[in-house]
């Protein structure tokens, strides 16, 4: 018994080690490192070949240790001594290297990473290796925009060359099938009078990828027109806190860039202002406000009468903003000019909106085009014509609850990956229950507030009655409480969006619902704010994007005062408020513990009346 336990612990532990921290193998060099690399080492151009087992000038690999598939520390046997080489994968095209000199080890010592790499100095400067067979990558994450620049090169001239026509231009061409243009950017240099070493010319760079070291944002480039290898590769440095300068190396080495200001070559950049686009139409007034885009919950969407501004935060301290300006509108289609980054060319996108209802805007977006002709941009052909599609949605940031399309008191059974469970609202602890006789335990789904705007779910609800047959609601605190904020019917399915401030996973949840019978309703809750196209009322697992499916049956009791209501969402624009007002005082009167006092008071009351009549 104990040995089995031991074994399984050992097994678990070794799995843990293998997957989390490191991989020990005899030595197979991973595919990312196998290539022909160019570097500039000790003033010499160096070509390094790495294949599955060997590295040029270092020998045969005998031991390897990997950190998170990013850093690889390897021991190479070179005739009779050992090299320790640590390679850091920066991008598919760039590696950085630190190493030890060739060391001798004792005859009884194993050439392991621990032994040979003992003397590896982690603070030595990194050597940059550029792939000879580079795969160009999109420039977007490295550099995007248009800037006028002034530059300094301490090694070629003194002072700063500032010419108004000198420009750095890195723009993405939207909707280009062949993305080659998005993998390059241009720097236009201009000669400054009286400064030798400055020149007129356009240099085109292709992007090799970017990486961060703390706040330093490095990116590597290759000059597309340069055949001399030492002139071909360059490294650039930006800093997140400093959008005024860009640093560049003047050799194929990134280690010369310590800070932007102290770089061998330094560009002082000024964003070129985007041309102003005058709005040519107005969006419906009720679009104005703050929204979230369910396809990208991390984005803020602000809409006013003429603009849609979407701001997205790819990581801390950075943001990407896309501005759409209304240009022309016909029927439900609106052609909008799209401005991404300052200075880059604008393009045009067609939106097809469904009139707004509840807290929801539904829309489709066409392909972006350079031309501004409404008939071309907004032709129905521009909308991706998939067999199955659905409108995208924006949801109000501060939604106002609406009447739920499903209301009443239901018991339910559930099935799912993420089931509703008994908890204290806002926490996850099970509420302690004193010994109590429950006639029946059910799961309860009710929308019983006066306006029928809030769904309350109690996973384990104790149905019990007191000696007079009245229900006693002891655990009446719900486990879940969510507001309905929108519903509609699309593709023959009814969709509901709920909002729960306390939901740690997603405040907004999409549901698919359907009436199965006169008093039965089927619902399926999605994992997030949008419903998968495949999601159906019976979906319950992640393969269809669902968290849980519930089957509900009405069970209103005599005293519940909770009328049933169902709306399939085919006309979400009609404002149906609940006009059945239940006066709360009578409700609490019957429910309260005042029952015994009534018994006393009624005869008294009769007595008084009789007395008065006399
Ligand atoms: C790696 O390259 C060396 C020398 O070029 C060659 O001898 C060896 O067979 C190669 N190994 C593999 C696994 O391709
Ligand atoms: C990889 O190595 C570098 C330099 O030694 C270090 O700064 C970094 O934290 C390492 N990364 C991982 C994931 O171990
Ligand atoms: C860079 O400039 C050249 C010549 O002016 C031009 O042909 C090329 O398309 C430009 N490349 C980019 C990415 O703008
Ligand atoms: C809408 O927002 C844009 C950008 O913030 C602003 O320039 C414009 O004046 C606003 N329009 C209206 C009608 O408020
Ligand atoms: C918003 O305005 C459109 C027309 O301008 C109208 O059809 C729609 O019902 C309105 N929606 C709301 C929720 O008022
Ligand atoms: C609801 O409760 C009734 C009566 O207790 C039971 O017959 C029925 O199966 C329950 N329905 C569901 C969906 O749990
Ligand atoms: C109802 O649930 C309570 C607490 O979970 C349990 O003690 C009780 O036995 C259940 N009653 C029935 C009838 O299942
Ligand atoms: C998910 O649900 C579907 C349909 O309800 C079912 O066919 C499938 O086997 C389920 N998948 C898993 C992984 O449970």
XYZ file of C-alpha atoms and ligand atoms in Angstrom:
726
model
C 0.000 0.000 0.000
C 2.713 2.406 1.105
C 4.883 1.546 -1.861
C 2.031 2.190 -4.287
C 1.548 5.548 -2.655
C 5.249 6.190 -2.914
C 5.288 5.242 -6.543
C 2.382 7.416 -7.463
C 3.829 10.368 -5.609
C 7.103 9.782 -7.380
C 5.273 9.534 -10.721
C 3.353 12.725 -10.083
C 6.504 14.456 -9.014
C 8.418 13.411 -12.088
C 5.550 14.456 -14.368
C 5.608 17.778 -12.577
C 9.318 18.146 -13.131
C 9.074 17.161 -16.779
C 6.281 19.508 -17.671
C 6.954 22.494 -15.470
C 10.584 23.041 -14.905
C 12.992 21.280 -17.172
C 13.657 18.453 -19.542
C 16.665 16.236 -19.186
C 17.507 14.192 -22.186
C 20.700 12.848 -23.530
C 20.666 15.624 -26.050
C 18.457 16.365 -28.999
C 18.700 20.002 -29.963
C 15.176 21.394 -30.380
C 13.915 22.379 -33.816
C 13.745 26.125 -33.020
C 17.498 26.203 -32.665
C 18.352 24.189 -35.768
C 19.317 26.625 -38.500
C 22.205 28.552 -39.966
C 22.882 31.624 -37.879
C 24.831 34.782 -38.518
C 26.511 36.718 -35.748
C 29.202 39.283 -35.171
C 31.563 37.934 -32.514
C 34.825 39.455 -31.343
C 34.846 41.727 -34.373
C 34.431 38.835 -36.797
C 31.502 37.695 -38.901
C 30.561 34.222 -37.776
C 28.323 31.586 -39.291
C 26.994 28.953 -36.910
C 25.229 25.809 -38.028
C 23.125 23.988 -35.517
C 21.552 20.645 -36.325
C 19.937 17.991 -34.174
C 23.202 17.050 -32.501
C 25.974 19.498 -33.292
C 26.911 23.151 -33.242
C 29.680 24.561 -35.427
C 32.906 25.186 -33.485
C 31.374 23.880 -30.252
C 31.119 20.163 -30.923
C 28.591 17.481 -30.134
C 25.822 18.121 -27.670
C 25.937 15.826 -24.660
C 23.470 17.358 -22.240
C 20.643 19.873 -22.493
C 18.379 21.645 -20.058
C 15.364 23.647 -21.159
C 13.602 26.431 -19.297
C 10.026 26.877 -20.445
C 11.003 26.244 -24.091
C 12.647 29.654 -24.138
C 16.119 29.198 -22.688
C 18.232 26.191 -23.517
C 21.431 25.439 -21.678
C 23.592 22.874 -23.428
C 26.902 21.121 -22.924
C 28.986 20.404 -26.046
C 31.942 18.042 -26.194
C 34.774 19.517 -28.254
C 37.594 16.987 -28.723
C 38.545 16.733 -25.034
C 37.002 19.701 -23.315
C 33.423 20.932 -22.836
C 31.608 24.129 -23.757
C 28.525 25.348 -21.942
C 26.257 27.379 -24.239
C 23.021 29.027 -23.244
C 20.727 30.042 -26.081
C 17.734 32.294 -25.492
C 15.042 32.161 -28.153
C 13.932 35.762 -28.798
C 11.909 35.261 -31.983
C 11.860 32.605 -34.696
C 14.645 34.593 -36.373
C 16.750 35.742 -33.454
C 18.656 33.924 -30.715
C 20.890 35.328 -28.066
C 23.829 33.466 -26.624
C 26.067 33.366 -23.582
C 28.757 30.751 -23.082
C 31.793 29.565 -21.166
C 35.265 28.878 -22.529
C 36.067 25.223 -23.121
C 36.480 23.600 -19.698
C 38.168 20.392 -18.650
C 36.452 18.111 -16.193
C 37.784 15.338 -14.049
C 37.774 11.764 -15.437
C 35.127 10.653 -12.927
C 32.828 13.640 -13.476
C 29.731 13.547 -15.635
C 29.541 16.296 -18.295
C 26.177 17.563 -17.069
C 24.760 21.068 -17.359
C 25.178 21.508 -13.602
C 28.847 20.629 -13.687
C 30.033 22.280 -16.898
C 27.885 25.402 -16.603
C 28.979 26.168 -13.052
C 31.225 28.903 -14.414
C 28.637 30.440 -16.749
C 28.466 34.128 -16.001
C 24.832 35.224 -16.478
C 25.861 38.885 -16.679
C 28.148 38.627 -19.692
C 26.925 40.507 -22.720
C 24.692 38.608 -25.077
C 25.694 37.710 -28.605
C 22.875 38.067 -31.120
C 22.384 35.372 -33.747
C 20.281 36.200 -36.807
C 18.735 33.459 -38.884
C 20.189 33.174 -42.381
C 16.891 31.750 -43.605
C 14.679 34.294 -41.927
C 10.916 34.069 -41.899
C 9.548 37.627 -42.095
C 6.986 38.442 -39.438
C 4.324 41.116 -39.204
C 5.736 44.485 -38.155
C 2.659 45.495 -36.230
C 3.951 44.561 -32.811
C 7.374 46.052 -33.509
C 6.548 49.427 -34.979
C 3.377 50.930 -36.311
C 2.699 54.457 -37.463
C 4.285 57.322 -39.365
C 6.818 59.661 -37.812
C 9.011 62.501 -38.908
C 12.425 62.077 -37.318
C 15.671 63.775 -36.434
C 18.648 61.516 -35.872
C 22.050 61.306 -34.330
C 24.844 58.891 -35.070
C 27.767 59.428 -32.738
C 30.065 57.450 -34.995
C 29.306 59.100 -38.331
C 28.653 62.764 -37.616
C 28.254 65.190 -34.803
C 25.005 66.906 -34.012
C 21.517 66.007 -34.976
C 20.254 65.813 -38.543
C 16.731 67.145 -38.614
C 15.042 67.294 -42.000
C 11.259 67.813 -42.277
C 10.926 65.110 -44.944
C 12.782 62.387 -43.069
C 10.193 59.785 -42.244
C 9.742 56.408 -40.646
C 6.687 54.746 -42.076
C 5.305 51.440 -40.866
C 1.722 50.912 -41.919
C -0.360 47.809 -42.220
C -2.267 47.446 -45.418
C -5.687 46.316 -44.334
C -7.296 43.409 -46.045
C -4.230 42.569 -48.104
C -4.253 38.959 -49.013
C -0.545 38.756 -49.383
C 0.771 40.187 -46.213
C 4.278 40.879 -47.492
C 3.695 44.620 -47.257
C 2.857 44.189 -43.577
C 6.226 42.599 -42.892
C 8.280 45.601 -43.940
C 8.700 49.229 -43.093
C 10.598 52.138 -44.669
C 12.917 54.754 -43.306
C 13.372 57.735 -45.618
C 16.658 59.520 -44.842
C 17.352 63.070 -45.987
C 20.678 64.791 -46.289
C 21.280 67.627 -43.888
C 23.306 70.451 -45.433
C 26.755 70.755 -43.945
C 26.679 67.355 -42.269
C 28.781 64.780 -44.038
C 27.694 61.252 -43.246
C 24.039 62.064 -43.816
C 22.456 60.952 -47.076
C 19.296 60.885 -49.178
C 17.660 57.511 -49.570
C 14.961 55.044 -48.634
C 15.901 51.976 -46.668
C 13.406 49.154 -46.520
C 13.580 46.812 -43.545
C 11.797 43.526 -43.050
C 10.790 42.674 -39.505
C 12.325 39.684 -37.763
C 10.298 39.882 -34.572
C 10.306 41.640 -31.234
C 10.861 40.853 -27.574
C 10.797 42.533 -24.233
C 13.452 42.686 -21.557
C 11.659 44.431 -18.715
C 10.515 47.738 -20.195
C 12.924 47.602 -23.084
C 11.209 46.631 -26.293
C 13.703 45.246 -28.803
C 12.997 44.417 -32.402
C 15.279 43.034 -35.052
C 15.222 43.899 -38.732
C 16.955 42.984 -41.983
C 17.707 45.550 -44.672
C 16.031 44.037 -47.725
C 18.381 45.644 -50.262
C 21.651 44.883 -48.508
C 23.742 41.853 -49.396
C 26.694 42.493 -47.064
C 25.749 40.474 -44.016
C 27.269 42.805 -41.444
C 25.233 45.667 -42.887
C 22.062 43.648 -43.313
C 20.952 42.962 -39.730
C 20.126 45.625 -37.182
C 18.550 45.826 -33.786
C 16.174 48.555 -32.607
C 15.121 49.551 -29.127
C 12.035 51.339 -27.886
C 10.940 51.972 -24.348
C 7.352 51.771 -23.208
C 7.723 54.850 -21.056
C 9.363 56.906 -23.748
C 7.594 57.470 -27.019
C 9.950 60.252 -28.058
C 13.025 58.244 -29.028
C 13.974 55.033 -30.810
C 17.477 53.617 -30.572
C 19.249 51.537 -33.215
C 22.451 49.567 -33.466
C 25.037 50.198 -36.159
C 26.279 46.602 -36.103
C 24.404 43.294 -36.097
C 24.435 43.251 -32.304
C 21.679 43.988 -29.844
C 23.973 44.216 -26.830
C 25.117 47.709 -27.859
C 21.637 48.945 -26.979
C 21.447 49.508 -23.262
C 19.051 52.438 -23.150
C 17.325 54.300 -25.935
C 19.187 57.511 -25.167
C 22.648 55.942 -25.193
C 22.178 53.952 -28.405
C 24.789 54.363 -31.168
C 22.088 55.728 -33.431
C 19.172 57.616 -31.979
C 15.974 58.763 -33.644
C 13.898 61.536 -32.120
C 10.434 60.947 -33.498
C 7.319 63.076 -33.984
C 4.099 61.341 -34.897
C 2.686 62.617 -38.180
C -0.889 63.630 -37.519
C -3.548 61.654 -39.291
C -5.525 63.573 -41.828
C -8.813 64.740 -40.369
C -11.821 62.860 -41.657
C -15.018 64.867 -41.564
C -18.028 62.817 -40.550
C -20.575 62.573 -43.368
C -23.447 60.927 -41.542
C -24.852 60.261 -38.110
C -25.246 57.022 -36.233
C -28.598 56.470 -34.494
C -28.715 58.546 -31.338
C -29.341 55.580 -29.101
C -25.956 54.052 -30.040
C -24.146 56.749 -28.062
C -22.463 55.532 -24.905
C -19.912 53.068 -23.593
C -20.023 49.510 -24.844
C -18.055 46.310 -24.721
C -17.260 44.197 -27.722
C -18.060 40.607 -26.809
C -15.549 39.321 -29.352
C -12.849 41.163 -27.436
C -13.884 41.873 -23.862
C -10.667 43.673 -23.090
C -11.548 46.432 -25.524
C -13.400 49.617 -24.638
C -15.860 50.826 -27.213
C -17.065 54.410 -27.071
C -19.701 55.546 -29.543
C -20.962 59.057 -30.158
C -23.108 60.321 -32.997
C -20.336 60.195 -35.550
C -17.501 58.077 -34.210
C -16.893 54.558 -32.944
C -13.675 54.414 -30.962
C -12.348 51.020 -29.992
C -9.415 50.886 -27.590
C -7.716 47.644 -26.875
C -4.960 46.978 -24.319
C -2.669 44.213 -25.612
C -0.503 44.463 -22.520
C 0.158 46.717 -19.598
C 0.992 50.255 -20.558
C 0.222 49.881 -24.243
C -2.953 50.341 -26.160
C -4.168 50.155 -29.700
C -6.918 52.419 -30.893
C -9.110 52.123 -33.936
C -11.380 55.010 -34.846
C -14.292 54.642 -37.207
C -15.897 57.775 -38.628
C -19.361 57.676 -40.154
C -19.117 58.616 -43.852
C -22.242 57.517 -45.635
C -25.378 55.663 -44.688
C -28.114 53.855 -46.579
C -30.735 51.473 -45.183
C -29.031 49.492 -42.408
C -25.560 49.865 -43.885
C -23.084 52.492 -42.804
C -19.774 53.050 -44.539
C -17.158 54.191 -42.064
C -13.618 55.468 -42.518
C -11.211 53.516 -40.387
C -8.215 55.297 -38.894
C -5.809 53.126 -37.029
C -2.494 54.620 -36.171
C -1.532 58.215 -36.660
C -0.349 58.849 -40.156
C -1.144 55.548 -41.798
C -3.519 55.555 -44.706
C -7.180 55.318 -43.802
C -9.448 52.715 -45.265
C -13.169 52.061 -45.386
C -15.293 49.414 -43.751
C -18.999 48.770 -44.052
C -21.103 48.081 -40.967
C -24.529 46.541 -41.241
C -26.473 47.370 -38.070
C -29.647 45.894 -36.630
C -31.693 48.668 -34.967
C -30.634 48.857 -31.367
C -32.730 47.143 -28.702
C -32.342 46.657 -24.953
C -28.645 46.997 -24.113
C -27.464 45.409 -27.324
C -26.162 46.591 -30.687
C -25.909 43.864 -33.291
C -23.804 44.383 -36.390
C -21.831 42.810 -39.172
C -18.582 44.214 -40.458
C -17.445 43.924 -44.073
C -13.941 43.686 -45.451
C -11.804 46.821 -45.284
C -11.043 48.545 -48.577
C -8.962 51.464 -49.729
C -11.658 53.001 -51.940
C -14.442 55.117 -50.568
C -17.239 54.241 -52.952
C -20.327 53.209 -50.990
C -21.507 50.714 -53.595
C -18.218 48.876 -53.592
C -17.458 49.010 -49.893
C -20.997 48.204 -48.808
C -21.883 45.733 -51.512
C -23.304 42.649 -49.841
C -20.423 40.685 -51.331
C -18.078 42.387 -48.888
C -19.663 40.562 -45.969
C -18.066 37.232 -45.460
C -20.552 34.806 -46.794
C -20.272 31.838 -44.551
C -22.952 29.208 -44.510
C -23.626 29.852 -40.841
C -23.046 33.278 -39.408
C -24.462 35.553 -36.795
C -24.304 39.233 -36.004
C -21.526 40.409 -33.729
C -22.572 42.289 -30.623
C -21.712 45.306 -28.553
C -23.159 45.271 -25.031
C -23.773 48.330 -22.853
C -21.079 48.868 -20.304
C -23.517 49.880 -17.581
C -26.573 47.940 -18.645
C -30.049 48.755 -17.382
C -31.966 45.612 -16.488
C -34.966 44.752 -18.631
C -37.837 42.376 -18.123
C -36.610 38.813 -18.571
C -38.065 36.846 -21.452
C -38.427 33.865 -19.131
C -40.108 34.569 -15.817
C -41.878 32.581 -13.158
C -40.852 29.985 -10.638
C -39.231 26.832 -11.900
C -37.521 23.779 -10.525
C -34.675 22.544 -12.630
C -32.216 19.799 -13.266
C -28.817 20.682 -14.646
C -26.014 19.126 -16.561
C -22.728 20.777 -17.389
C -19.042 21.469 -17.080
C -19.655 24.386 -14.722
C -22.789 23.625 -12.743
C -24.649 25.981 -10.466
C -23.707 25.177 -6.919
C -24.728 26.105 -3.429
C -22.657 28.981 -2.168
C -22.881 32.225 -0.323
C -23.433 34.953 -2.849
C -20.123 36.547 -3.638
C -18.149 33.695 -2.133
C -17.847 30.008 -2.726
C -18.241 28.585 0.746
C -21.109 26.235 1.355
C -23.578 27.665 3.757
C -23.896 25.574 6.886
C -27.314 24.088 7.312
C -28.815 23.226 10.655
C -30.718 20.016 10.961
C -33.984 20.643 9.329
C -36.537 18.440 7.796
C -36.904 19.063 4.101
C -39.847 17.474 2.433
C -38.070 17.848 -0.847
C -34.861 19.438 -2.091
C -35.085 21.074 -5.473
C -33.030 23.430 -7.577
C -34.923 26.649 -7.995
C -34.817 29.177 -10.841
C -37.071 32.116 -10.246
C -37.759 35.485 -11.745
C -40.226 36.736 -9.203
C -39.314 40.324 -8.425
C -42.045 42.794 -9.221
C -40.539 43.880 -12.530
C -39.306 40.396 -13.405
C -35.825 41.669 -14.181
C -33.687 39.476 -11.948
C -32.999 35.779 -12.189
C -32.356 34.103 -8.871
C -30.954 30.618 -8.734
C -30.863 28.416 -5.674
C -29.095 25.191 -6.292
C -30.352 23.355 -3.258
C -33.635 24.728 -2.080
C -35.309 23.088 0.864
C -39.036 22.793 0.351
C -40.640 22.550 3.692
C -43.930 23.579 5.173
C -44.887 24.642 8.629
C -47.656 22.983 10.602
C -50.270 25.049 8.789
C -49.053 23.972 5.393
C -47.437 27.288 4.559
C -44.044 27.134 2.827
C -41.168 28.212 4.994
C -38.301 29.669 3.063
C -35.352 29.192 5.241
C -32.529 29.385 2.802
C -34.026 32.084 0.739
C -30.691 33.725 -0.103
C -30.059 32.882 -3.722
C -26.782 31.347 -4.845
C -26.793 33.352 -8.066
C -28.467 36.601 -8.941
C -28.316 38.048 -12.435
C -30.117 40.716 -14.375
C -31.527 40.271 -17.833
C -30.140 42.941 -20.150
C -31.133 41.843 -23.638
C -32.735 39.123 -25.715
C -33.568 38.466 -29.342
C -34.242 35.727 -31.813
C -31.805 34.916 -34.564
C -31.368 31.859 -36.790
C -34.452 30.361 -35.105
C -32.748 30.451 -31.726
C -33.636 32.710 -28.829
C -30.696 34.407 -27.130
C -30.598 36.071 -23.737
C -27.800 38.137 -22.210
C -27.564 38.351 -18.442
C -25.348 40.524 -16.288
C -23.967 39.488 -12.934
C -21.675 41.989 -11.267
C -20.175 39.273 -9.066
C -19.424 36.666 -11.681
C -15.646 36.273 -11.521
C -15.410 34.633 -14.905
C -17.541 36.840 -17.068
C -20.019 39.479 -15.971
C -21.958 39.067 -19.161
C -23.323 35.666 -20.066
C -25.120 34.566 -23.154
C -27.880 31.977 -22.975
C -29.872 30.071 -25.568
C -33.434 29.405 -24.458
C -36.537 27.722 -25.760
C -39.957 26.760 -24.523
C -40.328 23.009 -24.635
C -43.871 22.686 -23.413
C -46.581 24.759 -21.805
C -44.705 24.860 -18.533
C -41.238 23.623 -19.437
C -38.293 25.734 -20.571
C -34.845 24.613 -21.736
C -31.846 26.909 -21.361
C -28.140 26.652 -21.957
C -25.647 29.104 -20.485
C -22.482 29.948 -22.412
C -19.034 30.191 -20.881
C -18.790 33.867 -21.736
C -20.595 36.857 -23.185
C -21.245 35.370 -26.586
C -22.929 32.187 -27.688
C -21.136 29.836 -29.994
C -22.844 29.226 -33.320
C -23.067 25.577 -32.369
C -24.647 26.253 -29.000
C -28.147 24.887 -28.635
C -30.594 24.738 -25.720
C -29.254 21.357 -24.720
C -25.544 22.223 -25.016
C -23.742 21.635 -21.757
C -20.026 21.338 -22.445
C -17.144 23.396 -23.764
C -17.177 21.741 -27.188
C -20.236 23.829 -27.931
C -19.095 26.796 -25.842
C -21.589 26.063 -23.081
C -21.117 25.964 -19.322
C -24.349 24.342 -18.209
C -27.732 23.304 -19.569
C -30.861 23.447 -17.428
C -34.229 21.857 -17.884
C -36.862 23.821 -16.017
C -40.406 23.029 -15.005
C -42.820 25.509 -13.538
C -43.875 24.861 -9.961
C -45.520 28.006 -8.702
C -47.164 27.385 -5.404
C -50.333 28.953 -4.175
C -48.650 31.708 -2.230
C -45.721 32.496 -4.473
C -47.388 35.219 -6.545
C -44.989 34.639 -9.378
C -46.761 34.581 -12.717
C -45.118 32.788 -15.598
C -44.014 34.767 -18.630
C -42.311 33.742 -21.836
C -41.122 35.741 -24.821
C -39.200 34.088 -27.626
C -37.479 37.356 -28.574
C -38.798 37.621 -32.113
C -39.704 41.264 -31.512
C -37.155 42.667 -29.078
C -38.084 46.271 -29.943
C -41.544 46.218 -28.403
C -41.278 47.458 -24.849
C -43.074 44.995 -22.697
C -42.898 45.999 -19.106
C -44.582 43.981 -16.457
C -47.721 45.796 -15.478
C -48.881 43.256 -12.938
C -48.112 45.067 -9.757
C -48.059 42.985 -6.654
C -48.455 45.149 -3.602
C -45.670 44.191 -1.370
C -47.424 44.894 1.909
C -49.997 42.163 1.385
C -47.241 39.823 0.360
C -45.284 40.281 3.539
C -48.463 40.261 5.571
C -49.246 36.697 4.610
C -45.724 35.520 4.601
C -44.675 36.978 7.883
C -44.916 35.420 11.286
C -47.896 37.595 12.066
C -50.229 34.668 11.432
C -50.881 34.089 15.110
C -51.654 37.727 15.786
C -54.262 37.617 13.037
C -56.039 34.910 14.916
C -56.212 37.158 17.914
C -57.146 40.244 16.043
C -59.930 39.016 13.797
C -62.326 38.093 16.605
C -61.445 41.356 18.297
C -62.220 43.244 15.130
C -65.588 41.486 14.803
C -66.344 42.312 18.390
C -65.667 45.951 17.779
C -67.904 45.988 14.710
C -70.673 44.242 16.587
C -70.238 46.701 19.390
C -70.468 49.673 17.051
C -73.557 48.283 15.341
C -75.401 48.058 18.588
C 25.099 17.559 -38.051
O 26.140 18.149 -38.827
C 27.368 17.422 -38.794
C 28.444 18.200 -39.516
O 27.926 19.041 -40.481
C 27.144 16.046 -39.444
O 28.332 15.286 -39.404
C 26.043 15.331 -38.657
O 25.752 14.092 -39.257
C 24.799 16.173 -38.594
N 23.839 15.516 -37.701
C 22.554 15.330 -38.017
C 21.729 14.610 -37.008
O 22.099 15.742 -39.061
C 16.153 33.073 -19.855
O 17.442 33.604 -19.659
C 17.496 35.010 -19.450
C 18.929 35.447 -19.409
O 19.712 34.548 -18.693
C 16.752 35.336 -18.163
O 16.745 36.725 -17.953
C 15.326 34.847 -18.303
O 14.633 35.054 -17.090
C 15.303 33.370 -18.647
N 13.923 33.009 -18.932
C 13.361 31.911 -18.459
C 11.947 31.696 -18.833
O 13.952 31.132 -17.766
C 9.389 51.494 -49.290
O 9.767 52.398 -50.289
C 9.911 51.792 -51.571
C 10.493 52.832 -52.531
O 10.014 54.092 -52.231
C 8.573 51.266 -52.034
O 8.684 50.627 -53.278
C 8.087 50.250 -51.010
O 6.784 49.781 -51.349
C 8.051 50.868 -49.636
N 7.751 49.801 -48.690
C 6.874 49.963 -47.680
C 6.697 48.784 -46.769
O 6.257 50.998 -47.494
C -17.261 62.173 -31.264
O -15.952 61.833 -30.795
C -14.887 62.359 -31.593
C -13.592 61.796 -31.081
O -13.505 61.858 -29.704
C -14.930 63.878 -31.541
O -13.893 64.395 -32.340
C -16.286 64.335 -32.061
O -16.386 65.731 -31.961
C -17.423 63.687 -31.294
N -18.676 64.033 -31.973
C -19.742 64.453 -31.316
C -20.948 64.756 -32.131
O -19.727 64.610 -30.103
C -33.044 53.168 -31.294
O -33.357 53.962 -32.420
C -33.891 53.224 -33.517
C -34.127 54.169 -34.648
O -33.419 55.343 -34.501
C -35.188 52.541 -33.110
O -35.668 51.738 -34.162
C -34.924 51.636 -31.916
O -36.122 51.078 -31.444
C -34.288 52.447 -30.791
N -33.964 51.546 -29.706
C -34.247 51.819 -28.437
C -33.872 50.799 -27.443
O -34.812 52.846 -28.123
C -39.891 19.528 -10.747
O -40.595 19.036 -9.618
C -41.595 18.070 -9.952
C -42.394 17.757 -8.704
O -41.567 17.663 -7.594
C -40.918 16.825 -10.519
O -41.892 15.856 -10.849
C -40.174 17.236 -11.781
O -39.457 16.139 -12.308
C -39.208 18.370 -11.472
N -38.718 18.835 -12.733
C -37.436 19.077 -12.970
C -37.083 19.564 -14.328
O -36.606 18.923 -12.099
C -32.066 18.060 1.470
O -30.760 18.599 1.670
C -30.315 18.583 2.994
C -29.017 19.328 3.108
O -28.260 19.185 1.954
C -30.191 17.119 3.434
O -29.747 17.090 4.782
C -31.542 16.458 3.318
O -31.449 15.097 3.625
C -32.110 16.586 1.917
N -33.464 16.129 1.894
C -33.967 15.290 0.974
C -35.399 14.920 1.091
O -33.254 14.894 0.048
C -20.399 17.555 -25.331
O -21.780 17.561 -25.610
C -22.103 16.945 -26.861
C -23.578 17.117 -27.138
O -24.301 17.394 -25.993
C -21.708 15.468 -26.810
O -22.004 14.856 -28.049
C -20.214 15.393 -26.558
O -19.817 14.044 -26.413
C -19.846 16.155 -25.295
N -18.382 16.203 -25.198
C -17.703 15.946 -24.091
C -16.234 16.066 -24.168
O -18.253 15.621 -23.044
